[in-house]
Short mmCIF file of the N, C-alpha and C atoms (twelve columns), coordinates in Angstrom:
data_MODEL
# 
_entry.id   MODEL 
# 
loop_
_atom_site.group_PDB 
_atom_site.id 
_atom_site.type_symbol 
_atom_site.label_atom_id 
_atom_site.label_alt_id 
_atom_site.label_comp_id 
_atom_site.label_asym_id 
_atom_site.label_seq_id 
_atom_site.Cartn_x 
_atom_site.Cartn_y 
_atom_site.Cartn_z 
_atom_site.pdbx_PDB_model_num 
ATOM 1   N N  . MET A 1  103.438 156.945 65.625  1 
ATOM 2   C CA . MET A 1  103.030 157.048 67.177  1 
ATOM 3   C C  . MET A 1  102.379 156.554 67.941  1 
ATOM 4   N N  . LYS A 2  101.029 156.931 67.648  1 
ATOM 5   C CA . LYS A 2  99.652  156.028 68.570  1 
ATOM 6   C C  . LYS A 2  99.282  155.073 68.397  1 
ATOM 7   N N  . LEU A 3  100.024 154.518 67.637  1 
ATOM 8   C CA . LEU A 3  99.916  152.835 67.276  1 
ATOM 9   C C  . LEU A 3  100.903 152.198 67.462  1 
ATOM 10  N N  . ILE A 4  102.079 152.821 67.627  1 
ATOM 11  C CA . ILE A 4  103.285 151.692 68.679  1 
ATOM 12  C C  . ILE A 4  103.042 152.097 70.511  1 
ATOM 13  N N  . LYS A 5  102.339 153.105 70.749  1 
ATOM 14  C CA . LYS A 5  101.675 153.435 72.015  1 
ATOM 15  C C  . LYS A 5  100.480 152.163 72.406  1 
ATOM 16  N N  . LYS A 6  99.237  152.041 71.265  1 
ATOM 17  C CA . LYS A 6  98.473  151.272 71.575  1 
ATOM 18  C C  . LYS A 6  98.987  149.729 71.343  1 
ATOM 19  N N  . ILE A 7  100.277 149.687 70.735  1 
ATOM 20  C CA . ILE A 7  100.696 148.223 70.867  1 
ATOM 21  C C  . ILE A 7  101.496 147.923 71.929  1 
ATOM 22  N N  . VAL A 8  101.875 148.651 72.562  1 
ATOM 23  C CA . VAL A 8  102.805 148.711 73.713  1 
ATOM 24  C C  . VAL A 8  101.885 148.045 75.056  1 
ATOM 25  N N  . VAL A 9  100.860 149.009 75.038  1 
ATOM 26  C CA . VAL A 9  99.201  148.697 75.838  1 
ATOM 27  C C  . VAL A 9  99.014  147.554 75.705  1 
ATOM 28  N N  . ILE A 10 98.132  147.151 74.321  1 
ATOM 29  C CA . ILE A 10 98.040  146.018 74.573  1 
ATOM 30  C C  . ILE A 10 98.911  144.787 74.921  1 
ATOM 31  N N  . PHE A 11 99.870  144.984 74.666  1 
ATOM 32  C CA . PHE A 11 100.984 143.506 74.937  1 
ATOM 33  C C  . PHE A 11 101.263 143.984 76.668  1 
ATOM 34  N N  . MET A 12 101.075 145.007 77.127  1 
ATOM 35  C CA . MET A 12 101.106 144.980 78.516  1 
ATOM 36  C C  . MET A 12 99.953  143.970 79.529  1 
ATOM 37  N N  . PHE A 13 98.976  144.683 78.405  1 
ATOM 38  C CA . PHE A 13 97.519  144.130 79.058  1 
ATOM 39  C C  . PHE A 13 97.681  142.493 79.038  1 
ATOM 40  N N  . THR A 14 98.334  141.892 78.333  1 
ATOM 41  C CA . THR A 14 98.002  140.766 77.928  1 
ATOM 42  C C  . THR A 14 98.848  140.290 78.852  1 
ATOM 43  N N  . LEU A 15 100.084 140.588 79.160  1 
ATOM 44  C CA . LEU A 15 101.063 139.626 80.283  1 
ATOM 45  C C  . LEU A 15 100.302 139.541 81.748  1 
ATOM 46  N N  . VAL A 16 99.960  141.050 81.950  1 
ATOM 47  C CA . VAL A 16 99.073  141.106 82.585  1 
ATOM 48  C C  . VAL A 16 98.077  140.137 83.052  1 
ATOM 49  N N  . SER A 17 96.941  139.854 82.390  1 
ATOM 50  C CA . SER A 17 95.974  138.898 82.195  1 
ATOM 51  C C  . SER A 17 96.390  137.176 82.176  1 
ATOM 52  N N  . PHE A 18 97.368  137.263 81.828  1 
ATOM 53  C CA . PHE A 18 98.371  135.753 81.765  1 
ATOM 54  C C  . PHE A 18 98.435  135.262 83.060  1 
ATOM 55  N N  . GLY A 19 98.850  136.653 84.090  1 
ATOM 56  C CA . GLY A 19 99.646  136.180 85.288  1 
ATOM 57  C C  . GLY A 19 98.874  136.095 86.325  1 
ATOM 58  N N  . ALA A 20 97.725  136.783 85.794  1 
ATOM 59  C CA . ALA A 20 96.619  136.697 87.167  1 
ATOM 60  C C  . ALA A 20 95.403  135.522 86.717  1 
ATOM 61  N N  . ALA A 21 95.793  134.716 85.835  1 
ATOM 62  C CA . ALA A 21 95.326  133.378 85.195  1 
ATOM 63  C C  . ALA A 21 95.188  131.928 85.635  1 
ATOM 64  N N  . ALA A 22 96.759  132.503 86.652  1 
ATOM 65  C CA . ALA A 22 97.308  131.457 86.717  1 
ATOM 66  C C  . ALA A 22 96.594  130.383 87.337  1 
ATOM 67  N N  . GLN A 23 96.470  129.150 87.399  1 
ATOM 68  C CA . GLN A 23 95.592  127.932 87.479  1 
ATOM 69  C C  . GLN A 23 96.260  126.970 88.815  1 
ATOM 70  N N  . SER A 24 95.479  126.758 89.007  1 
ATOM 71  C CA . SER A 24 95.949  125.752 90.898  1 
ATOM 72  C C  . SER A 24 95.557  124.310 90.218  1 
ATOM 73  N N  . VAL A 25 96.351  123.523 90.942  1 
ATOM 74  C CA . VAL A 25 95.945  121.730 90.142  1 
ATOM 75  C C  . VAL A 25 96.202  121.265 91.605  1 
ATOM 76  N N  . THR A 26 95.525  119.957 92.119  1 
ATOM 77  C CA . THR A 26 95.831  119.515 93.157  1 
ATOM 78  C C  . THR A 26 96.075  118.007 92.980  1 
ATOM 79  N N  . ALA A 27 96.524  117.351 93.944  1 
ATOM 80  C CA . ALA A 27 96.767  116.129 93.814  1 
ATOM 81  C C  . ALA A 27 96.263  114.927 95.001  1 
ATOM 82  N N  . CYS A 28 95.934  113.760 95.090  1 
ATOM 83  C CA . CYS A 28 95.666  113.096 96.439  1 
ATOM 84  C C  . CYS A 28 96.237  111.713 95.961  1 
ATOM 85  N N  . ALA A 29 97.133  111.008 97.158  1 
ATOM 86  C CA . ALA A 29 97.858  110.103 96.763  1 
ATOM 87  C C  . ALA A 29 98.073  109.661 98.148  1 
ATOM 88  N N  . SER A 30 98.646  108.613 97.903  1 
ATOM 89  C CA . SER A 30 99.386  107.584 99.306  1 
ATOM 90  C C  . SER A 30 100.509 108.573 100.179 1 
ATOM 91  N N  . THR A 31 101.488 108.647 99.143  1 
ATOM 92  C CA . THR A 31 102.897 109.453 99.573  1 
ATOM 93  C C  . THR A 31 103.246 110.499 99.302  1 
ATOM 94  N N  . ILE A 32 104.127 111.468 99.719  1 
ATOM 95  C CA . ILE A 32 104.237 112.734 99.068  1 
ATOM 96  C C  . ILE A 32 104.960 112.745 97.638  1 
ATOM 97  N N  . ASP A 33 105.981 111.532 97.190  1 
ATOM 98  C CA . ASP A 33 106.092 111.833 95.727  1 
ATOM 99  C C  . ASP A 33 105.366 111.011 95.028  1 
ATOM 100 N N  . GLU A 34 103.919 110.265 95.206  1 
ATOM 101 C CA . GLU A 34 103.066 109.999 94.769  1 
ATOM 102 C C  . GLU A 34 102.348 111.661 94.170  1 
ATOM 103 N N  . ALA A 35 101.752 112.132 95.322  1 
ATOM 104 C CA . ALA A 35 101.105 113.275 94.634  1 
ATOM 105 C C  . ALA A 35 101.846 114.309 94.122  1 
ATOM 106 N N  . GLU A 36 103.157 114.331 94.404  1 
ATOM 107 C CA . GLU A 36 103.794 115.082 93.196  1 
ATOM 108 C C  . GLU A 36 104.216 114.807 91.904  1 
ATOM 109 N N  . ALA A 37 104.034 113.077 91.661  1 
ATOM 110 C CA . ALA A 37 104.499 112.944 90.320  1 
ATOM 111 C C  . ALA A 37 103.214 113.180 89.659  1 
ATOM 112 N N  . ILE A 38 101.658 113.162 90.372  1 
ATOM 113 C CA . ILE A 38 100.524 113.531 89.435  1 
ATOM 114 C C  . ILE A 38 100.508 115.078 89.047  1 
ATOM 115 N N  . VAL A 39 101.337 115.656 90.163  1 
ATOM 116 C CA . VAL A 39 101.251 117.005 90.023  1 
ATOM 117 C C  . VAL A 39 101.780 117.557 88.375  1 
ATOM 118 N N  . ALA A 40 103.002 116.574 88.823  1 
ATOM 119 C CA . ALA A 40 103.981 116.734 87.356  1 
ATOM 120 C C  . ALA A 40 103.344 116.640 86.334  1 
ATOM 121 N N  . ALA A 41 102.910 115.936 86.528  1 
ATOM 122 C CA . ALA A 41 102.569 115.011 85.528  1 
ATOM 123 C C  . ALA A 41 100.942 116.034 84.247  1 
ATOM 124 N N  . GLN A 42 100.303 116.702 85.407  1 
ATOM 125 C CA . GLN A 42 99.288  117.136 85.160  1 
ATOM 126 C C  . GLN A 42 100.401 118.851 84.760  1 
ATOM 127 N N  . ALA A 43 101.164 119.427 84.985  1 
ATOM 128 C CA . ALA A 43 101.669 120.461 84.404  1 
ATOM 129 C C  . ALA A 43 102.255 119.606 83.299  1 
ATOM 130 N N  . LYS A 44 103.170 119.058 82.896  1 
ATOM 131 C CA . LYS A 44 103.622 118.510 81.500  1 
ATOM 132 C C  . LYS A 44 102.633 118.633 80.711  1 
ATOM 133 N N  . GLN A 45 101.180 118.086 81.492  1 
ATOM 134 C CA . GLN A 45 100.158 118.093 79.651  1 
ATOM 135 C C  . GLN A 45 99.985  119.084 79.595  1 
ATOM 136 N N  . VAL A 46 99.833  120.078 79.993  1 
ATOM 137 C CA . VAL A 46 99.642  121.802 79.560  1 
ATOM 138 C C  . VAL A 46 100.972 122.395 79.106  1 
ATOM 139 N N  . GLY A 47 102.136 122.592 79.543  1 
ATOM 140 C CA . GLY A 47 103.175 122.596 79.033  1 
ATOM 141 C C  . GLY A 47 103.518 123.245 79.844  1 
ATOM 142 N N  . ALA A 48 103.489 123.609 81.104  1 
ATOM 143 C CA . ALA A 48 103.957 124.286 82.155  1 
ATOM 144 C C  . ALA A 48 104.743 123.676 83.290  1 
ATOM 145 N N  . SER A 49 105.367 124.546 83.996  1 
ATOM 146 C CA . SER A 49 105.940 124.436 85.153  1 
ATOM 147 C C  . SER A 49 105.007 124.656 86.884  1 
ATOM 148 N N  . TYR A 50 105.544 123.846 87.865  1 
ATOM 149 C CA . TYR A 50 104.718 124.166 88.603  1 
ATOM 150 C C  . TYR A 50 105.311 124.720 90.063  1 
ATOM 151 N N  . LYS A 51 104.849 125.348 90.826  1 
ATOM 152 C CA . LYS A 51 105.483 125.411 92.238  1 
ATOM 153 C C  . LYS A 51 104.314 124.960 93.313  1 
ATOM 154 N N  . ILE A 52 104.755 123.735 94.116  1 
ATOM 155 C CA . ILE A 52 103.719 123.416 95.242  1 
ATOM 156 C C  . ILE A 52 103.593 124.693 96.400  1 
ATOM 157 N N  . THR A 53 102.072 124.633 96.755  1 
ATOM 158 C CA . THR A 53 102.328 125.989 97.527  1 
ATOM 159 C C  . THR A 53 101.153 125.416 98.975  1 
ATOM 160 N N  . GLU A 54 100.642 124.343 99.047  1 
ATOM 161 C CA . GLU A 54 100.338 123.322 99.904  1 
ATOM 162 C C  . GLU A 54 100.417 121.376 100.464 1 
ATOM 163 N N  . SER A 55 100.969 121.328 101.497 1 
ATOM 164 C CA . SER A 55 100.586 119.635 101.030 1 
ATOM 165 C C  . SER A 55 100.045 119.593 102.481 1 
ATOM 166 N N  . HIS A 56 99.138  118.511 102.810 1 
ATOM 167 C CA . HIS A 56 99.098  117.843 104.189 1 
ATOM 168 C C  . HIS A 56 98.734  116.281 103.971 1 
ATOM 169 N N  . PHE A 57 99.442  115.857 104.913 1 
ATOM 170 C CA . PHE A 57 98.841  114.386 105.593 1 
ATOM 171 C C  . PHE A 57 97.851  114.045 106.733 1 
ATOM 172 N N  . ASN A 58 97.116  113.272 106.056 1 
ATOM 173 C CA . ASN A 58 95.862  112.698 106.698 1 
ATOM 174 C C  . ASN A 58 95.723  111.564 106.640 1 
ATOM 175 N N  . ASN A 59 96.318  110.444 106.836 1 
ATOM 176 C CA . ASN A 59 95.675  109.177 105.990 1 
ATOM 177 C C  . ASN A 59 95.751  109.522 104.814 1 
ATOM 178 N N  . GLY A 60 96.726  109.681 103.742 1 
ATOM 179 C CA . GLY A 60 97.034  110.057 102.774 1 
ATOM 180 C C  . GLY A 60 97.581  111.464 102.892 1 
ATOM 181 N N  . VAL A 61 97.753  111.781 101.365 1 
ATOM 182 C CA . VAL A 61 98.924  113.009 100.960 1 
ATOM 183 C C  . VAL A 61 97.447  114.045 100.163 1 
ATOM 184 N N  . HIS A 62 97.103  115.126 100.746 1 
ATOM 185 C CA . HIS A 62 96.570  116.532 99.991  1 
ATOM 186 C C  . HIS A 62 97.648  117.489 99.286  1 
ATOM 187 N N  . MET A 63 97.899  116.975 97.801  1 
ATOM 188 C CA . MET A 63 98.757  118.434 97.779  1 
ATOM 189 C C  . MET A 63 97.932  119.576 96.318  1 
ATOM 190 N N  . THR A 64 98.253  120.986 96.317  1 
ATOM 191 C CA . THR A 64 97.894  122.081 95.752  1 
ATOM 192 C C  . THR A 64 99.405  122.359 95.272  1 
ATOM 193 N N  . ALA A 65 98.980  122.978 93.902  1 
ATOM 194 C CA . ALA A 65 100.266 123.868 93.339  1 
ATOM 195 C C  . ALA A 65 99.773  124.736 92.222  1 
ATOM 196 N N  . LYS A 66 100.428 125.593 92.386  1 
ATOM 197 C CA . LYS A 66 100.234 126.543 91.370  1 
ATOM 198 C C  . LYS A 66 101.330 126.032 89.713  1 
ATOM 199 N N  . LEU A 67 100.084 126.284 88.237  1 
ATOM 200 C CA . LEU A 67 100.957 126.163 87.818  1 
ATOM 201 C C  . LEU A 67 101.215 127.728 86.876  1 
ATOM 202 N N  . LEU A 68 103.135 127.600 86.563  1 
ATOM 203 C CA . LEU A 68 103.311 128.959 86.495  1 
ATOM 204 C C  . LEU A 68 103.919 128.263 84.551  1 
ATOM 205 N N  . PRO A 69 103.962 129.487 84.213  1 
ATOM 206 C CA . PRO A 69 104.816 129.826 82.485  1 
ATOM 207 C C  . PRO A 69 106.017 129.252 81.970  1 
ATOM 208 N N  . LYS A 70 106.042 128.305 81.681  1 
ATOM 209 C CA . LYS A 70 107.889 127.703 81.467  1 
ATOM 210 C C  . LYS A 70 108.552 128.487 81.027  1 
ATOM 211 N N  . GLN A 71 109.644 128.183 81.340  1 
ATOM 212 C CA . GLN A 71 110.611 129.690 81.276  1 
ATOM 213 C C  . GLN A 71 111.937 128.513 80.991  1 
# 
């Protein structure tokens, strides 16, 4: 029974640590579509999905996204 509890605890810590290690990616381009395409390519390269967290335009687009585990 103790072995099962240890395995469950290790599994839970593994899930928590993966969520805490979410990566961010950035892209700079001249249009929003180009910036999102760059973010999508970066996410695809590591086998993840993404959520755009911020984007602003000032003589070009700067976009930041958070990589998420692919579902």
